[in-house]
């Protein structure tokens, strides 16, 4: 039986208190699924939303969260293919029109009428949420629902970003922010795809995690000469053919212009507030480099990213905490102190 009310973490304004409230359980539209959520990852994008430090039309009161897992609790009248009890995930892209040119190209996040979990649609920091059936992710059998939660944003996003580097198996790739939520998954997808991985982050906890996850060379951005150490670890000291930035730091992007290999590709994923990419035109053209942005992933990327987890090639280094600990998680995240990912237990 579905209760009338549920617990949700709500904030009324930017940086406002994170209040646990009893609110109504939503009723699914004909093309929606109602999900009984058990777990939600806490992504740095949720922290950006709480701080409102992006030029994004945030709407309050807001229920954040966009990496949720649980079971189908109800299906809308027109939904086929899902039944009550199915293990499912909720992504950042919560619904799209399915008809525009972006949808047809599989650029789900760019659909002009897309709605986003935790940003423009009540997210996964609550016990029940609605999602368009077309954007509900199926969780493969045998996969742990807490452990898989971070795949629904972090995993999909870095898997897609790695594809967008156009790197080939055997290439050396740099991942900045390699010890954080996205980074710790990027390292594993990169290894599974056959890359040699140089990770940039700071401190023993992140270095140890990086090495445990199979990373090859760790560069500490606080104590190492970044450019020198990266170049020294690339074939013929030519520089890195591919870079994925998940660090929340403009500086990280700037220094990559100096260690990227001529003809190489830099993919921007992290979204530091007010950051600008300064790439002087002359070396940009003469060295023929590419700089591109990458936004989450589409439904097919989701299926593929989850398949790596099912096969045991990628695992999420998580710490599970009660949902009521979200404010502490945000503090630790702001201080750069989280190695891996925190996952909220939505029953606590
Ligand atoms: O679709 C997208 N583009 C997308 C999807 C999901 C998340 C973008 N994001 C964005 C988030 O909004 C955030 O800006 O990616 C960024 C990283 O999210 P996260 O992995 O959830 O954040 P984290 O766990 O806090 O990890 C960030 C890491 O960066 C390191 C920190 O030490 C931390 O481990 N870092 C920092 I801050 N400065 C660094 C630097 N200068 C750095 N690493 C290397 N060099
Ligand atoms: Zn996210």
XYZ file of C-alpha atoms and ligand atoms in Angstrom:
394
model
C 0.000 0.000 0.000
C 1.263 3.484 -0.889
C 1.053 5.928 2.016
C -0.494 9.378 1.600
C 2.583 11.182 2.921
C 6.322 10.642 2.862
C 9.532 12.211 4.159
C 11.451 14.618 1.917
C 14.432 16.951 2.354
C 13.261 20.385 1.311
C 14.953 23.786 1.177
C 13.125 27.052 0.653
C 15.926 29.211 -0.693
C 19.590 29.069 -1.675
C 21.709 27.899 1.276
C 18.526 27.582 3.354
C 18.190 24.886 6.044
C 17.720 21.332 4.769
C 14.399 20.481 6.404
C 12.955 16.993 6.705
C 9.252 17.439 5.939
C 6.183 15.265 5.589
C 4.793 15.958 2.136
C 2.228 14.230 -0.087
C 3.300 11.209 -2.121
C 2.972 12.299 -5.769
C 0.511 10.598 -8.117
C 2.023 9.451 -11.438
C 0.738 10.910 -14.725
C -0.377 8.382 -17.390
C 3.183 8.225 -18.847
C 4.985 8.181 -15.496
C 6.231 5.665 -12.968
C 6.092 6.229 -9.212
C 9.318 5.013 -7.595
C 9.680 4.032 -3.934
C 13.221 5.271 -3.451
C 15.605 3.502 -1.081
C 18.918 5.244 -1.799
C 20.212 8.424 -3.384
C 23.758 9.483 -4.096
C 24.733 13.038 -3.153
C 26.337 14.636 -6.208
C 28.328 17.868 -6.227
C 25.653 19.224 -8.618
C 23.188 18.995 -5.707
C 25.571 21.153 -3.686
C 25.703 23.661 -6.570
C 21.866 23.680 -6.604
C 21.699 24.259 -2.854
C 24.230 27.100 -3.126
C 22.606 28.334 -6.380
C 26.089 29.154 -7.705
C 25.222 28.359 -11.348
C 23.321 30.581 -13.794
C 20.399 28.126 -13.736
C 16.690 28.886 -13.161
C 16.364 27.168 -9.758
C 12.799 26.893 -8.460
C 11.995 26.858 -4.746
C 11.042 25.127 -2.593
C 13.373 22.502 -4.002
C 13.787 18.783 -3.318
C 17.256 17.905 -4.591
C 18.829 14.609 -5.598
C 19.256 12.972 -9.002
C 20.929 9.582 -8.441
C 18.160 7.465 -6.943
C 17.394 3.766 -6.773
C 14.395 1.823 -5.536
C 11.381 -0.105 -6.764
C 8.380 0.724 -8.919
C 5.450 1.476 -6.593
C 2.816 2.406 -9.205
C 2.587 2.874 -12.966
C 0.554 5.370 -14.990
C -2.295 4.119 -17.184
C -0.273 4.264 -20.426
C 2.944 2.730 -19.104
C 4.021 -0.552 -20.607
C 7.083 -2.543 -19.674
C 7.251 -1.732 -15.940
C 5.471 -3.488 -13.125
C 5.244 -2.921 -9.411
C 8.387 -4.133 -7.653
C 10.814 -3.699 -10.586
C 14.243 -2.407 -9.492
C 14.749 0.982 -11.139
C 16.922 4.075 -11.094
C 16.150 7.772 -11.422
C 18.570 9.945 -13.440
C 19.085 13.703 -13.701
C 17.096 13.752 -16.958
C 13.664 12.910 -15.562
C 11.666 13.418 -18.764
C 11.981 14.720 -22.341
C 9.586 15.298 -25.253
C 11.069 12.302 -27.187
C 10.232 14.142 -30.441
C 12.560 17.131 -30.960
C 15.797 17.027 -32.946
C 17.860 16.738 -29.743
C 15.820 13.772 -28.553
C 16.111 12.161 -31.977
C 19.907 12.573 -31.796
C 20.106 11.140 -28.296
C 21.081 14.492 -26.745
C 18.534 13.947 -23.969
C 19.867 16.637 -21.641
C 19.510 19.277 -24.366
C 15.796 18.697 -25.117
C 14.196 22.158 -24.704
C 11.383 20.648 -22.652
C 13.553 18.312 -20.575
C 12.869 18.272 -16.855
C 15.628 17.516 -14.395
C 15.380 15.537 -11.136
C 16.317 17.708 -8.183
C 16.456 20.862 -10.298
C 13.140 21.422 -12.087
C 11.292 18.318 -10.870
C 11.202 17.024 -7.270
C 14.291 14.845 -6.948
C 15.549 11.771 -5.132
C 16.014 13.232 -1.632
C 12.523 11.935 -0.832
C 10.943 8.510 -0.427
C 8.691 8.588 -3.499
C 9.316 10.382 -6.776
C 7.801 10.389 -10.236
C 9.730 9.896 -13.462
C 8.643 9.567 -17.096
C 8.580 5.848 -17.899
C 10.802 6.500 -20.936
C 13.528 7.878 -18.651
C 13.292 5.275 -15.901
C 16.482 3.210 -15.759
C 16.230 -0.546 -15.357
C 18.652 -1.864 -12.739
C 20.097 -5.213 -13.830
C 19.371 -8.213 -11.630
C 21.879 -8.969 -8.892
C 23.121 -5.378 -8.607
C 23.040 -3.804 -5.123
C 20.687 -0.803 -5.047
C 22.850 1.272 -2.683
C 26.058 0.575 -4.545
C 24.615 1.317 -7.953
C 22.956 4.642 -7.044
C 25.944 6.839 -8.058
C 25.931 5.332 -11.539
C 22.633 7.122 -12.287
C 24.451 10.464 -12.537
C 28.180 10.141 -11.880
C 28.648 6.867 -13.749
C 26.599 7.736 -16.825
C 28.247 11.161 -17.032
C 31.861 10.009 -16.907
C 31.232 7.035 -19.182
C 29.799 9.417 -21.797
C 32.616 11.950 -21.282
C 35.226 9.230 -21.817
C 33.546 8.273 -25.102
C 33.585 11.926 -26.104
C 37.388 12.125 -25.752
C 37.601 9.878 -28.850
C 40.543 8.161 -27.108
C 41.433 4.625 -28.213
C 42.355 1.642 -26.057
C 45.978 2.015 -24.993
C 45.868 5.832 -24.936
C 46.941 7.740 -21.857
C 44.135 9.792 -20.350
C 44.129 12.376 -17.565
C 41.234 12.613 -15.117
C 41.137 15.633 -12.801
C 39.171 15.294 -9.572
C 40.055 11.589 -9.793
C 39.342 10.855 -6.106
C 35.850 12.387 -5.966
C 32.427 10.986 -6.857
C 32.635 11.267 -10.638
C 36.411 10.795 -10.682
C 36.467 7.492 -8.782
C 34.066 6.055 -11.367
C 35.862 7.677 -14.314
C 39.084 5.919 -13.305
C 37.365 2.523 -13.428
C 35.479 3.081 -16.692
C 38.733 4.358 -18.221
C 40.616 1.228 -17.133
C 37.795 -1.017 -18.368
C 37.956 0.764 -21.740
C 41.679 0.005 -21.952
C 43.198 3.413 -21.179
C 46.273 4.215 -19.107
C 45.005 6.553 -16.383
C 46.734 9.549 -14.829
C 44.603 10.906 -11.985
C 44.923 14.388 -10.494
C 43.567 15.104 -7.008
C 45.055 15.649 -3.557
C 45.778 13.830 -0.298
C 46.483 10.276 0.856
C 42.859 9.136 1.032
C 42.243 9.998 -2.620
C 45.603 8.620 -3.769
C 44.938 5.323 -1.973
C 41.445 5.066 -3.450
C 42.806 5.882 -6.919
C 45.411 3.109 -6.663
C 42.895 0.639 -5.257
C 40.626 1.306 -8.244
C 43.416 0.508 -10.685
C 44.659 4.003 -11.564
C 48.211 4.138 -12.963
C 49.822 7.459 -11.973
C 48.570 9.822 -9.249
C 49.447 13.517 -9.397
C 48.821 15.593 -6.256
C 47.667 19.045 -7.359
C 48.794 20.571 -4.067
C 52.324 19.188 -3.918
C 53.399 18.013 -7.398
C 54.499 19.990 -10.455
C 51.354 19.006 -12.367
C 52.403 19.771 -15.943
C 55.838 18.224 -15.560
C 54.609 15.034 -13.913
C 51.796 14.478 -16.420
C 54.050 15.005 -19.442
C 56.762 12.768 -17.974
C 54.207 9.947 -17.803
C 52.994 10.146 -21.410
C 54.514 8.254 -24.377
C 57.536 10.115 -25.812
C 56.755 12.933 -23.353
C 54.304 14.269 -25.932
C 51.534 15.057 -23.455
C 48.138 13.481 -22.832
C 45.935 12.785 -25.870
C 42.787 13.033 -23.732
C 41.712 14.871 -20.582
C 38.420 14.640 -18.672
C 37.835 17.408 -16.136
C 35.577 16.541 -13.252
C 37.458 18.740 -10.761
C 35.449 21.680 -9.493
C 38.311 24.080 -10.257
C 39.002 26.507 -13.081
C 42.743 26.184 -12.461
C 42.663 22.491 -13.323
C 41.295 23.335 -16.764
C 43.874 26.025 -17.406
C 46.864 23.820 -16.592
C 45.593 21.081 -18.920
C 46.241 23.369 -21.895
C 49.924 22.905 -21.097
C 49.979 19.129 -20.812
C 47.468 18.101 -23.473
C 49.135 16.491 -26.504
C 48.931 18.347 -29.820
C 45.736 17.090 -31.598
C 44.387 16.026 -28.187
C 40.910 16.513 -26.713
C 39.884 18.121 -23.422
C 36.376 17.289 -22.191
C 34.778 19.652 -19.663
C 32.407 18.031 -17.171
C 32.943 19.748 -13.791
C 31.057 23.010 -13.353
C 32.969 25.330 -11.002
C 31.002 28.510 -10.294
C 31.828 31.412 -12.635
C 34.638 29.484 -14.332
C 35.907 30.507 -17.777
C 38.136 28.491 -20.115
C 41.035 30.687 -21.274
C 42.599 29.048 -24.311
C 44.860 31.379 -26.304
C 43.922 31.030 -29.969
C 47.415 30.670 -31.430
C 48.467 27.472 -29.601
C 44.854 26.229 -29.722
C 44.983 26.307 -33.547
C 48.634 25.407 -34.131
C 48.436 22.464 -31.731
C 45.001 21.603 -33.189
C 43.433 20.799 -29.835
C 39.713 20.257 -29.146
C 37.858 21.482 -26.072
C 34.278 20.282 -25.655
C 31.597 20.144 -23.001
C 29.786 16.948 -22.038
C 26.397 16.778 -20.319
C 25.336 13.587 -18.525
C 24.450 10.761 -20.967
C 21.406 9.475 -22.823
C 19.246 6.399 -22.323
C 21.587 4.128 -24.290
C 24.623 5.449 -22.339
C 22.661 4.579 -19.192
C 22.131 0.970 -20.282
C 25.821 0.646 -21.193
C 27.123 2.300 -18.009
C 24.981 -0.028 -15.854
C 26.198 -3.062 -17.790
C 29.805 -2.401 -16.626
C 28.552 -2.631 -13.042
C 26.584 -5.822 -13.688
C 29.718 -7.388 -15.178
C 31.751 -6.391 -12.118
C 34.075 -4.077 -14.050
C 33.029 -0.964 -12.119
C 32.040 -0.644 -8.479
C 31.014 2.452 -6.538
C 33.146 3.273 -3.496
C 30.280 4.449 -1.268
C 29.607 5.362 2.328
C 25.955 5.013 3.355
C 24.600 7.610 5.791
C 21.113 8.530 7.006
C 19.307 11.036 4.771
C 19.253 13.448 7.706
C 23.076 13.742 7.378
C 22.857 15.596 4.055
C 24.017 18.914 5.527
C 27.198 17.244 6.851
C 27.804 15.633 3.479
C 27.572 19.064 1.810
C 30.093 20.494 4.287
C 32.595 17.697 3.628
C 32.050 18.000 -0.122
C 32.606 21.755 -0.048
C 35.916 21.156 1.731
C 36.981 18.581 -0.883
C 37.139 15.891 1.812
C 35.068 13.144 0.198
C 36.935 10.231 -1.377
C 34.343 8.436 -3.500
C 30.638 9.028 -2.913
C 28.159 9.382 -0.041
C 24.818 7.632 -0.516
C 21.788 8.586 1.576
C 19.620 5.874 3.130
C 16.153 7.350 2.569
C 14.563 5.144 5.229
C 16.614 6.843 7.959
O 26.840 16.345 -16.900
C 27.741 16.934 -16.302
N 28.580 17.727 -16.960
C 27.905 16.729 -14.831
C 27.221 15.694 -14.186
C 27.442 15.501 -12.826
C 28.274 16.356 -12.122
C 28.716 17.584 -14.100
N 28.880 17.385 -12.789
C 29.801 18.297 -12.067
C 29.401 18.675 -10.671
O 28.420 19.675 -10.669
C 30.721 19.150 -10.136
O 30.988 20.488 -10.566
O 31.042 17.624 -11.910
C 31.724 18.186 -10.794
C 32.246 17.079 -9.913
O 31.191 16.431 -9.246
P 31.502 15.327 -8.095
O 32.417 14.301 -8.610
O 30.186 14.932 -7.535
O 32.306 16.241 -7.023
P 33.289 15.778 -5.825
O 32.937 14.417 -5.356
O 33.272 16.900 -4.866
O 34.711 15.671 -6.538
C 35.445 16.774 -6.977
C 36.919 16.446 -6.855
O 37.690 17.481 -7.476
C 38.889 17.603 -6.741
C 38.420 17.473 -5.300
O 39.507 17.165 -4.430
C 37.392 16.343 -5.409
O 37.964 15.070 -5.159
N 39.564 18.838 -7.112
C 39.309 20.137 -6.793
I 37.740 20.803 -5.823
N 40.207 20.995 -7.303
C 41.057 20.227 -8.024
C 42.179 20.525 -8.822
N 42.627 21.778 -8.960
C 40.649 18.871 -7.912
N 41.286 17.886 -8.563
C 42.352 18.238 -9.334
N 42.797 19.513 -9.471
Zn 25.059 14.629 -10.542
